[in-house]
Structures are given as structure tokens and as C-alpha cells.
Amino acid sequence: MALTGTKTFLNYIGGEWVDSASGETFESVNPASGDTIGTFPRSTPEDVDRAVAAAKAAYEDWRLVPAPKRGEILYRFANLLMEEKEELTDLMAREMGKVKAEAGGDVQEAIDMSLYMAGEGRRLFGQTTPSELRDKFNMSVRMPIGVIGVITPWNFPIAIPSWKITPALISGNTIVFKPATDTPLLGERFVELLVDAGLPSGVINIVHGGGGAVGDRLVRHPDVPVITLTGSRETGVEVMRNAADNLKHVHLELGGKNAIIVLDDADLDLAADGIVWSAFGTSGQRCTAASRVIVQDGVYEELQSRLVAAAEKLRLGPGWEDDTDVGPVINSKALEKIHSYTEIGKDEGAKLLTGGEVATGNGFEKGNFYRPTIFGDVDPQMRIAQEEIFGPTTALIRVRDFDQAIRVSNGIKFGLSSSIFTRDVNKAFRAMRDLQAGITYINAGTIGAEVHLPFGGTKDTGNGHREAGQAALDVFTEWKSIYVDYSGKLQKAQIDTEI
Ligand code: NAD
């Protein structure tokens, strides 16, 4: 696909590519170069209403399509993603900014998820149980729910839509999808490939535009029983509140403030590699990024100097260049926010060890580049150790022992990912038990989830649901218990007690 030159894109509603009722548009901009990637409809609540009506109409047949047949469409979709992987990777490096290796990983995650959920078409297991009465059969089955409102962030622009849309589709639901306004073209390509894979009209719909007009209408629409949102904690709170009047199912995947613990007995080479990858990969813009490093006294100085040296070696640049280690951050607002936390950290008395500035020269002014930043001597209660910065900034916190490390790691409102580097198997198992997070890594950084295990967080990172694996199906289906009495007489549970 040609990426030079600007193209105007549309919404996809009821099987047709259509303009917004408003006729207004917004642009998607390359965060490394400032070039325009494309022009997209700035949609309105009326556009959402049309998309929901199309999805509602399509649901009546889609829910009856046998799940293995729905799965065949997802297999075709996975194959198309494989065929287009290189193009999507390049587009992601340009529209979202991540480096090519990571962009390829983002697409691969969608391939893996699509294959996994396609396989669910021949499982979607329920349960059969004995009945307490004679000549009676009991079972539970998963039922689709209806129109799912899918609202996604920009940081995993292909993977996250796949985490939501493929389990929703295999379960028999239809979709209205609102991608982030920073990565609309990747959302668009995702939908085009689903259409090419053979999804019937109305089963997938995409409406471009902002959270206030498009997202909010989806959240409040009475014909959308489920909202699945990945985004910031603040957005999650607002969405939950606004969905309450219609008693919607709300599935939230929100922020993180993840920590890596390094104990005195750790393999420091391995720990340093894991920290650099987790803190500065995707320019720190992962919900699972390691924005805190909790280090035991005995190795603090040594690890600190290794990390500073490694961070200073990282090459900043556009994601599509092969030798780039760290790409731009998503937009100028993010750049300002990240830098404001550098100022906050300095004001709080943390020691800026490296970075802490917007990158200049070398063409960096055209984009949003921030130098990988490490603070030392950080107190666990400082704002830079408590709040999500969502950029290439990490905070080193010194601790005496294992117990203090666990307390500090848990001493935040979020609970997404966690990690410990140690050679002591007893401590590793205690950490697996005691770290308050949805994900714990032993001797690996905080990133690297695989699609067949549940993904999500405890505490303020979410509201108790999980994406990926079997757990995702619980968001997009409801259980129905079915009792079949073939005795030919009225039998009463709990009352007819004779054997
Ligand atoms: P965001 O909250 O600003 O936006 C997320 C999406 O919500 C966007 O599509 C946005 O348009 C929409 N939105 C905003 N306000 C809305 C409203 N009132 N009603 C309906 N929709 C609304 O987040 P972002 O900046 O795109 O993404 C970064 C955040 O996402 C970070 O906090 C990060 O930790 C989080 N995240 C979490 C996970 C996870 O799985 N836990 C994964 C990736 C990102």
C-alpha cells in the first residue's frame, strides 16, 4: 500500500463505505515526521446510530451461523493478516510510531489471536451435569449477547482490536468499532481484511471519530448491551458511569504502573536487558511498561550504572528505520505530558540520571521524540512512582529486602503486570503468590503476554474481566442453563427428594 500522499477514508456501515453525516474530517499524522497519513470522517452520534442499527439487524442471522463457519472466516482473516503482515508493519511504524520489530509483533499477536478464536468455533465449551431428578438432562451453553461497542487505544492498533473483535465474532455477536483517532488507518485496514475474509454485511462496522461524540454515543446507546474499552483509568471511570443507566456490561482494560523487582541474587545481565526492553520498548507506551524498577541494596549501584549506560546507547529515530531502538511518542500532547513528569520528578527530589528532555537536532523536531529517561533515588510515594506517565521514563527505587520489595511493588492503585529477577525459587514462588497483579513474570520483564492466557489487571487496572484465552469469552457471551425433563411428569427440584 502506498503511504505517500494523502487519501480520504470512510466509515463502514451496513456493508458500505460511507461518509459521516457531519461531512467534517480529521487527519492521522505520522508521529515521527509530521506527515499526514490520511483524512478520516469526524463522525457524529447519528453515524453511530446508523452503525448500531446495521449491527442489530445483522445480529439476527449472524448469531445463527454455526460457530465453526464463523471460525472459518476468522481463519481466512488470520491468513490475510499473514499475507499483509509486512505492509501492516510498515504502516504501523508510520502511523503509530513503534519500531518495525515491535510493529510486526503487534500484527503477529492479532494473527495468533485470530487463529486461537477461530479454533474456538469448534469448542465454545459449555457444561453438562447430572440432574438431581430422574429422566432429566442439564447443560449450560454460551449465548451471544448482541451488538458489541469496541473502543480501542492507539498503542496496539492491530492487536487490541483483535483481542476484542475476534472473541466477540466467534461468539456470534456483531460489532461497532471505534478506533483511536491517532491510528484510524490501522483500524480501517483491520476492518477491510475482515470484510475480505467474508464477514456478512453489518456484522462489522467502523465509525471514526473522537471519544466525546462517537465513543460516548456507543456507551449510551440502548441497543449496545456490551462495551469493551481499553484506555486510561479516567476514561474507564467515565465510561462505566455513562453506561450505568442502561445497566450495560462494561469490560475495562485500563492503565498500569508496573514494577520489576531485582533482588541481590539476580542475574544482572538478564535483569538489565529485561528492564531496558520493558521500560523503553514502544517508547514506554505499553500498559505493561516497566515504569518502576525496585532494586535491592546490594545490586542497586551496579544495576543503576548498567541501565544508564544501556539507555544512553539506545538510538532514537523513526520506527521504519532498521537501526532505530526507540521511536517517537504518539503526539505532541503526550510529549508535553511526559516532559511535565520529568519536571515533577525533579521537583520531588528524585535524581535525573539520564534523558529528561525532548530530543532535538537530527530531524527530531518534525516528530515527537523523547530521550529515554531514568530517575534514581525515587521514593515509592513520589508522583513519578505512582502515576502512569506512558512514555520512556522509569524510576529506580531502592529497597532493603524481599518483603519491602513486594510491599513497594503492591503500593500503587494499578495491578496489571509485575516481575521479579531472582535465582531463589522460594522467593520466586512467594512473589507469584503475593504480587497484586493480573500478570507476574519470573526472570523476565513486565511485557510479553501470549494470547492463550488471560490478560488484564487487578485493582484500578480493570473491573474484573480478562481479555485473551478462554477468559475473553466470558465478556462476549452469557451463560444459559438448560434443563430438559423427559420423564413425562411434573418433577420438582429440591422438593421431590426421594431417590
Ligand atoms: P484514552 O482513554 O484516551 O482513549 C481510549 C479510547 O477511548 C479512545 O478510542 C478514545 O477516543 C475513547 N474515549 C475517550 N473518552 C471516551 C468517552 N468519554 N466515552 C467513550 N470513549 C471514549 O487512552 P489512550 O491514550 O488511547 O491509550 C492509553 C491508555 O490505555 C493508557 O492508560 C494505557 O495504560 C491504556 N492501555 C491499557 C491496556 C490494558 O490492556 N490494560 C492496553 C493498552 C493500553
XYZ file of C-alpha atoms and ligand atoms in Angstrom:
543
model
C 0.000 0.000 0.000
C 1.368 3.434 -0.935
C 1.920 5.583 2.110
C 2.956 8.753 0.385
C 0.192 11.163 -0.494
C -2.972 11.646 1.444
C -6.076 9.617 0.981
C -9.556 10.187 2.283
C -11.105 7.291 4.158
C -14.697 6.498 5.145
C -16.790 4.760 7.750
C -18.021 1.225 7.023
C -21.672 0.791 7.954
C -24.053 -1.988 6.934
C -21.679 -3.289 4.266
C -20.997 0.093 2.620
C -18.179 2.614 2.805
C -19.905 5.878 3.688
C -19.087 9.426 4.704
C -20.043 10.896 8.047
C -23.320 12.796 8.396
C -21.235 15.801 9.521
C -19.061 15.962 6.403
C -16.250 17.004 8.764
C -12.875 15.291 8.867
C -9.717 14.841 10.914
C -6.210 13.809 9.951
C -3.997 10.979 11.065
C -0.423 12.201 11.396
C 2.887 10.329 11.348
C 4.372 10.948 14.833
C 7.961 10.738 13.564
C 7.727 13.025 10.529
C 4.579 15.108 10.959
C 3.352 13.921 7.529
C -0.359 13.370 7.037
C -1.238 9.679 6.706
C -4.874 10.129 5.727
C -8.121 12.025 6.262
C -10.980 10.419 8.170
C -14.606 11.270 8.877
C -15.212 13.105 12.140
C -18.369 11.164 12.809
C -21.405 12.123 14.825
C -23.864 10.367 17.127
C -26.170 9.881 14.089
C -23.437 7.871 12.349
C -23.179 5.693 15.439
C -26.952 5.207 15.450
C -26.854 4.019 11.835
C -23.999 1.640 12.565
C -25.768 0.227 15.612
C -28.973 -0.278 13.600
C -26.982 -2.146 10.923
C -25.228 -4.290 13.537
C -28.513 -5.030 15.299
C -30.162 -6.144 12.053
C -27.160 -8.319 11.114
C -27.132 -9.963 14.539
C -30.398 -11.799 13.845
C -28.725 -14.004 11.245
C -25.082 -13.948 12.406
C -25.982 -15.476 15.779
C -27.450 -18.466 13.884
C -24.417 -19.053 11.635
C -22.774 -22.218 13.023
C -19.762 -21.257 15.133
C -17.349 -23.468 13.076
C -18.423 -21.487 9.986
C -17.796 -18.230 11.820
C -14.414 -19.733 12.689
C -13.629 -20.358 9.006
C -13.994 -16.625 8.367
C -11.569 -15.918 11.212
C -9.091 -18.435 9.748
C -9.300 -16.584 6.428
C -8.824 -13.310 8.310
C -5.710 -14.717 10.025
C -4.347 -15.752 6.618
C -4.968 -12.283 5.211
C -3.164 -10.756 8.187
C -0.233 -13.088 7.451
C -0.214 -12.041 3.789
C -0.397 -8.356 4.725
C 1.924 -8.542 7.734
C 4.753 -6.632 6.102
C 2.501 -3.865 4.819
C 0.701 -3.528 8.166
C 4.030 -3.498 9.997
C 5.313 -0.674 7.847
C 2.050 1.245 8.185
C 2.164 0.842 11.963
C 5.723 2.170 12.115
C 4.429 5.238 10.262
C 1.019 5.795 11.814
C 1.699 4.760 15.423
C 5.478 5.089 15.534
C 6.666 1.807 17.023
C 9.799 0.210 15.642
C 9.376 -2.440 12.979
C 10.203 -5.452 15.177
C 7.525 -4.411 17.659
C 5.037 -3.471 14.957
C 5.490 -6.927 13.440
C 4.856 -8.373 16.905
C 1.641 -6.366 17.184
C 0.383 -7.823 13.896
C 1.567 -11.308 14.903
C -0.453 -11.051 18.100
C -3.561 -10.410 16.012
C -2.725 -13.414 13.826
C -2.287 -15.600 16.912
C -5.499 -14.321 18.474
C -7.497 -14.836 15.280
C -6.238 -18.414 14.945
C -6.998 -19.102 18.598
C -10.517 -17.683 18.374
C -11.144 -19.414 15.033
C -10.423 -22.667 16.873
C -12.984 -21.678 19.496
C -15.567 -22.104 16.744
C -15.269 -25.854 17.331
C -15.167 -25.564 21.119
C -17.098 -22.777 22.869
C -17.432 -25.411 25.563
C -20.346 -25.453 27.947
C -21.023 -27.992 30.659
C -23.290 -30.971 31.116
C -24.071 -32.038 34.657
C -26.118 -34.776 36.272
C -29.610 -33.831 37.351
C -30.849 -34.376 40.885
C -34.019 -35.851 39.333
C -34.553 -38.942 37.185
C -35.038 -38.598 33.424
C -33.799 -35.051 33.288
C -30.842 -33.589 31.397
C -28.884 -30.475 32.480
C -26.486 -28.344 30.482
C -25.112 -24.835 30.235
C -24.311 -23.133 26.943
C -22.704 -19.844 25.959
C -25.101 -17.435 24.223
C -24.112 -14.378 22.194
C -25.308 -11.052 23.573
C -25.893 -8.720 20.622
C -24.154 -5.566 19.404
C -20.737 -5.014 20.990
C -19.275 -1.493 21.178
C -15.494 -1.808 20.731
C -13.432 1.235 21.771
C -9.667 0.958 21.440
C -6.487 2.948 22.157
C -3.695 3.728 19.710
C -0.806 1.855 21.320
C -1.618 -1.645 19.973
C -3.624 -0.625 16.921
C -3.973 -4.093 15.381
C -3.507 -6.393 18.386
C -6.040 -4.790 20.723
C -8.882 -4.706 18.179
C -8.200 -8.417 17.588
C -8.392 -9.156 21.340
C -11.908 -7.751 21.378
C -13.355 -8.311 17.919
C -12.342 -11.937 17.268
C -13.799 -13.387 20.505
C -16.916 -11.247 20.049
C -17.407 -12.520 16.488
C -16.779 -16.188 17.178
C -19.362 -15.986 19.951
C -21.996 -14.750 17.461
C -22.112 -11.024 18.239
C -21.946 -8.126 15.803
C -19.664 -5.114 16.175
C -19.492 -1.346 16.040
C -15.801 -0.475 16.257
C -14.395 2.955 17.148
C -10.606 3.007 16.810
C -8.434 5.709 18.387
C -8.170 8.938 16.387
C -4.352 8.633 16.392
C -4.408 5.322 14.484
C -7.543 5.277 12.330
C -5.897 3.849 9.214
C -4.785 0.708 11.015
C -8.351 0.314 12.327
C -9.601 0.771 8.797
C -7.227 -1.859 7.386
C -8.280 -4.293 10.132
C -11.918 -3.950 9.060
C -11.103 -4.161 5.328
C -9.377 -7.505 5.921
C -12.331 -8.819 7.922
C -14.620 -7.837 5.077
C -12.271 -9.513 2.569
C -12.353 -12.630 4.747
C -16.083 -12.858 4.094
C -17.941 -11.323 7.041
C -21.542 -10.639 6.015
C -22.765 -7.030 5.755
C -23.490 -5.326 9.050
C -21.534 -7.817 11.185
C -18.567 -5.440 11.424
C -18.977 -1.660 11.269
C -16.384 1.028 11.852
C -17.167 4.601 12.860
C -14.220 7.010 13.067
C -14.116 9.942 15.443
C -13.464 11.087 18.967
C -14.393 9.680 22.335
C -16.784 12.526 23.084
C -19.018 12.158 20.014
C -18.613 8.587 18.765
C -17.391 6.695 21.829
C -19.867 8.323 24.166
C -22.831 7.614 21.893
C -21.831 3.954 21.747
C -21.545 3.877 25.519
C -25.004 5.351 25.991
C -26.791 3.645 23.091
C -29.642 1.478 24.393
C -29.109 -1.161 21.661
C -25.462 -1.808 22.599
C -25.543 -4.177 25.580
C -21.752 -4.607 25.889
C -18.970 -2.036 25.835
C -15.382 -3.227 25.719
C -12.880 -0.434 26.256
C -9.120 -0.326 26.558
C -7.852 3.068 27.611
C -6.871 5.213 30.546
C -8.287 4.898 34.046
C -10.030 8.273 33.695
C -11.818 7.193 30.508
C -12.779 3.901 32.151
C -14.421 5.638 35.083
C -16.360 7.944 32.761
C -17.483 5.087 30.532
C -18.646 2.974 33.455
C -20.638 5.890 34.845
C -22.223 6.722 31.495
C -23.126 3.101 30.804
C -24.812 2.663 34.163
C -28.257 3.956 33.192
C -28.636 1.105 30.715
C -27.055 -1.466 33.055
C -24.582 -2.411 30.340
C -21.875 -4.977 30.655
C -18.720 -2.896 30.721
C -15.353 -4.525 30.127
C -12.438 -2.257 31.036
C -8.700 -2.709 30.450
C -7.004 0.362 31.885
C -3.659 1.763 32.946
C -0.657 0.330 34.729
C 2.334 1.336 36.840
C 4.251 -1.870 36.555
C 7.363 -2.747 38.505
C 10.324 -5.036 38.005
C 11.937 -6.266 41.227
C 15.646 -7.099 41.117
C 16.997 -8.976 44.135
C 20.640 -9.230 45.179
C 20.917 -12.769 43.805
C 19.595 -11.883 40.324
C 21.384 -12.440 37.028
C 22.128 -8.745 36.440
C 22.826 -9.070 32.714
C 19.442 -10.654 32.216
C 17.718 -8.148 34.516
C 19.250 -5.152 32.747
C 18.164 -6.491 29.339
C 14.642 -7.143 30.646
C 14.365 -3.675 32.186
C 15.564 -1.812 29.093
C 13.159 -3.788 26.887
C 10.218 -3.304 29.261
C 10.853 0.363 30.088
C 11.801 1.724 26.674
C 10.192 -0.695 24.194
C 7.334 1.042 22.343
C 8.825 4.229 23.872
C 7.289 3.172 27.200
C 3.805 3.420 25.727
C 2.621 -0.027 26.772
C 0.106 -0.611 29.514
C 2.592 -3.215 30.774
C 5.685 -0.979 30.509
C 8.085 -1.115 33.463
C 7.911 2.400 34.825
C 9.314 1.343 38.214
C 12.387 -0.741 38.983
C 12.635 -1.890 42.585
C 16.216 -2.845 43.390
C 17.698 -4.476 46.470
C 20.513 -2.537 48.127
C 23.334 -4.919 47.261
C 22.984 -4.526 43.486
C 21.457 -1.040 43.286
C 24.596 0.900 42.293
C 25.781 -1.702 39.799
C 22.371 -2.038 38.144
C 21.870 1.723 38.034
C 25.108 2.284 36.134
C 24.357 -0.569 33.720
C 20.889 0.813 32.998
C 22.107 4.353 32.414
C 24.804 3.088 30.035
C 22.271 0.927 28.160
C 19.691 3.745 27.920
C 22.290 6.126 26.525
C 23.161 3.636 23.796
C 19.566 3.404 22.521
C 19.119 5.022 19.142
C 16.128 7.274 18.726
C 14.596 7.507 15.286
C 11.649 6.788 13.037
C 10.188 3.337 13.614
C 10.629 2.279 9.983
C 14.440 2.661 10.042
C 16.150 -0.647 10.744
C 18.632 0.652 13.317
C 16.072 2.513 15.463
C 15.690 1.250 19.032
C 13.190 3.802 20.321
C 10.579 5.503 18.137
C 8.598 8.683 18.729
C 5.760 9.079 21.209
C 2.288 9.339 19.794
C 1.630 13.099 19.658
C 2.737 16.492 20.963
C 0.304 16.310 23.886
C 1.940 13.068 25.036
C 5.377 14.657 24.640
C 4.309 17.551 26.886
C 2.821 15.186 29.474
C 5.973 13.056 29.584
C 8.168 16.110 29.985
C 5.910 17.532 32.684
C 6.591 14.353 34.708
C 10.330 14.948 34.318
C 9.806 18.350 35.926
C 7.598 16.798 38.615
C 10.267 14.179 39.377
C 12.981 16.828 39.690
C 10.749 18.974 41.921
C 10.014 15.973 44.104
C 13.750 15.470 44.670
C 14.352 12.411 42.515
C 17.732 12.280 40.786
C 17.594 12.575 36.989
C 20.250 10.101 35.834
C 19.815 10.335 32.083
C 17.435 11.728 29.467
C 14.726 14.037 30.713
C 14.462 16.077 27.556
C 12.749 16.389 24.229
C 15.181 15.231 21.527
C 16.345 17.947 19.147
C 18.525 18.035 16.022
C 18.754 15.200 13.501
C 15.250 15.996 12.172
C 13.701 15.152 15.551
C 11.848 18.499 15.601
C 9.457 17.184 12.925
C 8.228 14.481 15.267
C 7.658 13.755 18.945
C 10.890 12.298 20.286
C 11.777 12.000 23.955
C 15.093 10.781 25.314
C 14.940 7.561 27.365
C 14.806 8.812 30.936
C 15.864 7.222 34.216
C 15.323 8.670 37.665
C 17.295 7.359 40.662
C 16.662 7.636 44.411
C 12.948 7.639 43.838
C 10.682 7.430 46.857
C 7.818 4.971 46.284
C 5.261 7.661 47.159
C 6.513 10.221 44.635
C 4.132 11.007 41.797
C 6.600 9.636 39.228
C 6.375 6.321 41.102
C 2.600 6.347 41.448
C 1.090 7.827 38.274
C 1.065 6.441 34.745
C 3.406 8.550 32.580
C 3.077 6.433 29.420
C 6.447 7.373 27.988
C 10.109 6.309 28.054
C 10.616 7.136 31.732
C 11.414 4.757 34.548
C 12.035 5.224 38.265
C 14.637 3.311 40.308
C 13.556 2.602 43.879
C 15.989 1.182 46.436
C 14.776 -1.438 48.958
C 16.340 -3.406 51.841
C 14.865 -6.836 51.274
C 12.318 -9.050 49.539
C 9.401 -8.123 51.815
C 9.889 -4.420 51.273
C 10.186 -5.019 47.515
C 6.801 -6.752 47.446
C 5.206 -4.003 49.564
C 6.541 -1.285 47.262
C 5.518 -3.177 44.138
C 1.975 -3.537 45.507
C 1.824 0.025 46.852
C 0.062 1.554 43.859
C -3.519 1.731 42.689
C -2.927 -0.266 39.498
C -2.380 -4.040 39.200
C -1.514 -5.044 35.643
C 1.929 -6.607 35.225
C 4.715 -7.444 37.669
C 8.103 -9.096 37.540
C 10.929 -10.376 39.711
C 14.502 -11.311 38.897
C 15.887 -13.799 41.422
C 17.621 -17.182 41.477
C 15.869 -18.148 44.712
C 12.984 -20.458 43.886
C 11.310 -19.868 47.257
C 11.239 -16.126 46.720
C 10.011 -16.588 43.170
C 7.057 -18.633 44.391
C 6.277 -16.167 47.179
C 6.288 -13.382 44.591
C 3.902 -15.349 42.343
C 1.572 -15.584 45.319
C 1.958 -12.110 46.809
C 2.311 -9.673 43.893
C -1.062 -7.986 43.387
C -1.262 -8.019 39.611
C -3.006 -9.852 36.792
C 0.348 -10.935 35.350
C 3.620 -11.962 37.029
C 6.848 -12.740 35.202
C 9.748 -14.610 36.789
C 13.169 -13.693 35.379
C 11.621 -11.726 32.505
C 10.458 -8.113 32.184
C 6.864 -6.931 32.501
C 5.963 -7.368 28.824
C 5.437 -10.363 26.564
C 1.964 -11.790 27.123
C 0.799 -14.718 24.979
C -2.734 -14.864 23.560
C -3.897 -18.139 25.094
C -3.631 -16.981 28.726
C -5.920 -14.388 30.361
C -4.690 -10.802 30.041
C -5.717 -7.966 32.327
C -5.186 -6.435 35.697
C -6.377 -6.252 39.258
C -7.294 -3.140 41.288
C -7.747 0.030 39.191
C -6.420 -1.594 36.014
C -9.804 -3.059 35.258
C -13.126 -4.249 36.539
C -12.506 -7.947 36.952
C -12.696 -9.188 33.371
C -9.888 -10.566 31.251
C -9.025 -10.483 27.573
C -7.442 -13.354 25.625
C -7.671 -17.084 26.110
C -10.873 -18.716 27.285
C -11.457 -15.860 29.729
C -12.266 -13.456 26.875
C -15.341 -15.488 26.002
C -16.891 -14.564 29.342
C -17.036 -10.923 28.228
C -18.819 -11.672 24.973
C -21.242 -14.434 25.977
C -23.814 -15.037 28.640
C -24.390 -18.411 30.218
C -27.722 -20.083 29.734
C -28.614 -23.099 31.887
C -30.966 -25.543 30.186
C -32.990 -28.277 31.886
C -34.665 -30.934 29.745
C -37.190 -33.066 31.591
C -38.009 -36.263 29.669
C -39.878 -38.000 32.494
C -43.286 -37.004 31.170
C -44.420 -35.871 34.612
C -44.062 -32.768 36.763
C -40.844 -33.192 38.773
C -39.926 -30.586 41.382
C -36.276 -29.767 42.131
C -35.476 -29.506 45.855
C -38.956 -30.867 46.711
C -39.108 -34.362 45.194
C -36.331 -35.695 47.378
C -36.875 -39.478 47.235
C -34.264 -41.397 45.236
P -7.817 7.017 26.197
O -8.502 6.618 27.451
O -7.507 8.436 25.988
O -8.663 6.550 24.924
C -9.041 5.196 24.708
C -10.231 5.175 23.752
O -11.378 5.677 24.452
C -10.072 6.057 22.519
O -10.630 5.415 21.391
C -10.876 7.300 22.891
O -11.355 8.013 21.772
C -12.019 6.686 23.685
N -12.713 7.592 24.617
C -12.196 8.641 25.289
N -13.148 9.208 26.064
C -14.283 8.491 25.879
C -15.605 8.576 26.411
N -15.957 9.516 27.281
N -16.520 7.677 26.020
C -16.177 6.698 25.145
N -14.964 6.582 24.594
C -14.011 7.461 24.964
O -6.478 6.126 26.131
P -5.314 6.161 25.047
O -4.479 7.367 25.282
O -5.841 5.906 23.683
O -4.483 4.850 25.480
C -3.578 4.830 26.510
C -4.171 4.227 27.768
O -4.639 2.918 27.503
C -3.146 4.063 28.879
O -3.724 4.409 30.119
C -2.827 2.574 28.840
O -2.334 2.051 30.051
C -4.146 2.014 28.489
N -3.995 0.672 27.944
C -4.392 -0.386 28.707
C -4.236 -1.680 28.229
C -4.688 -2.864 29.034
O -4.874 -3.921 28.458
N -4.867 -2.746 30.344
C -3.661 -1.898 26.967
C -3.262 -0.787 26.221
C -3.441 0.488 26.717
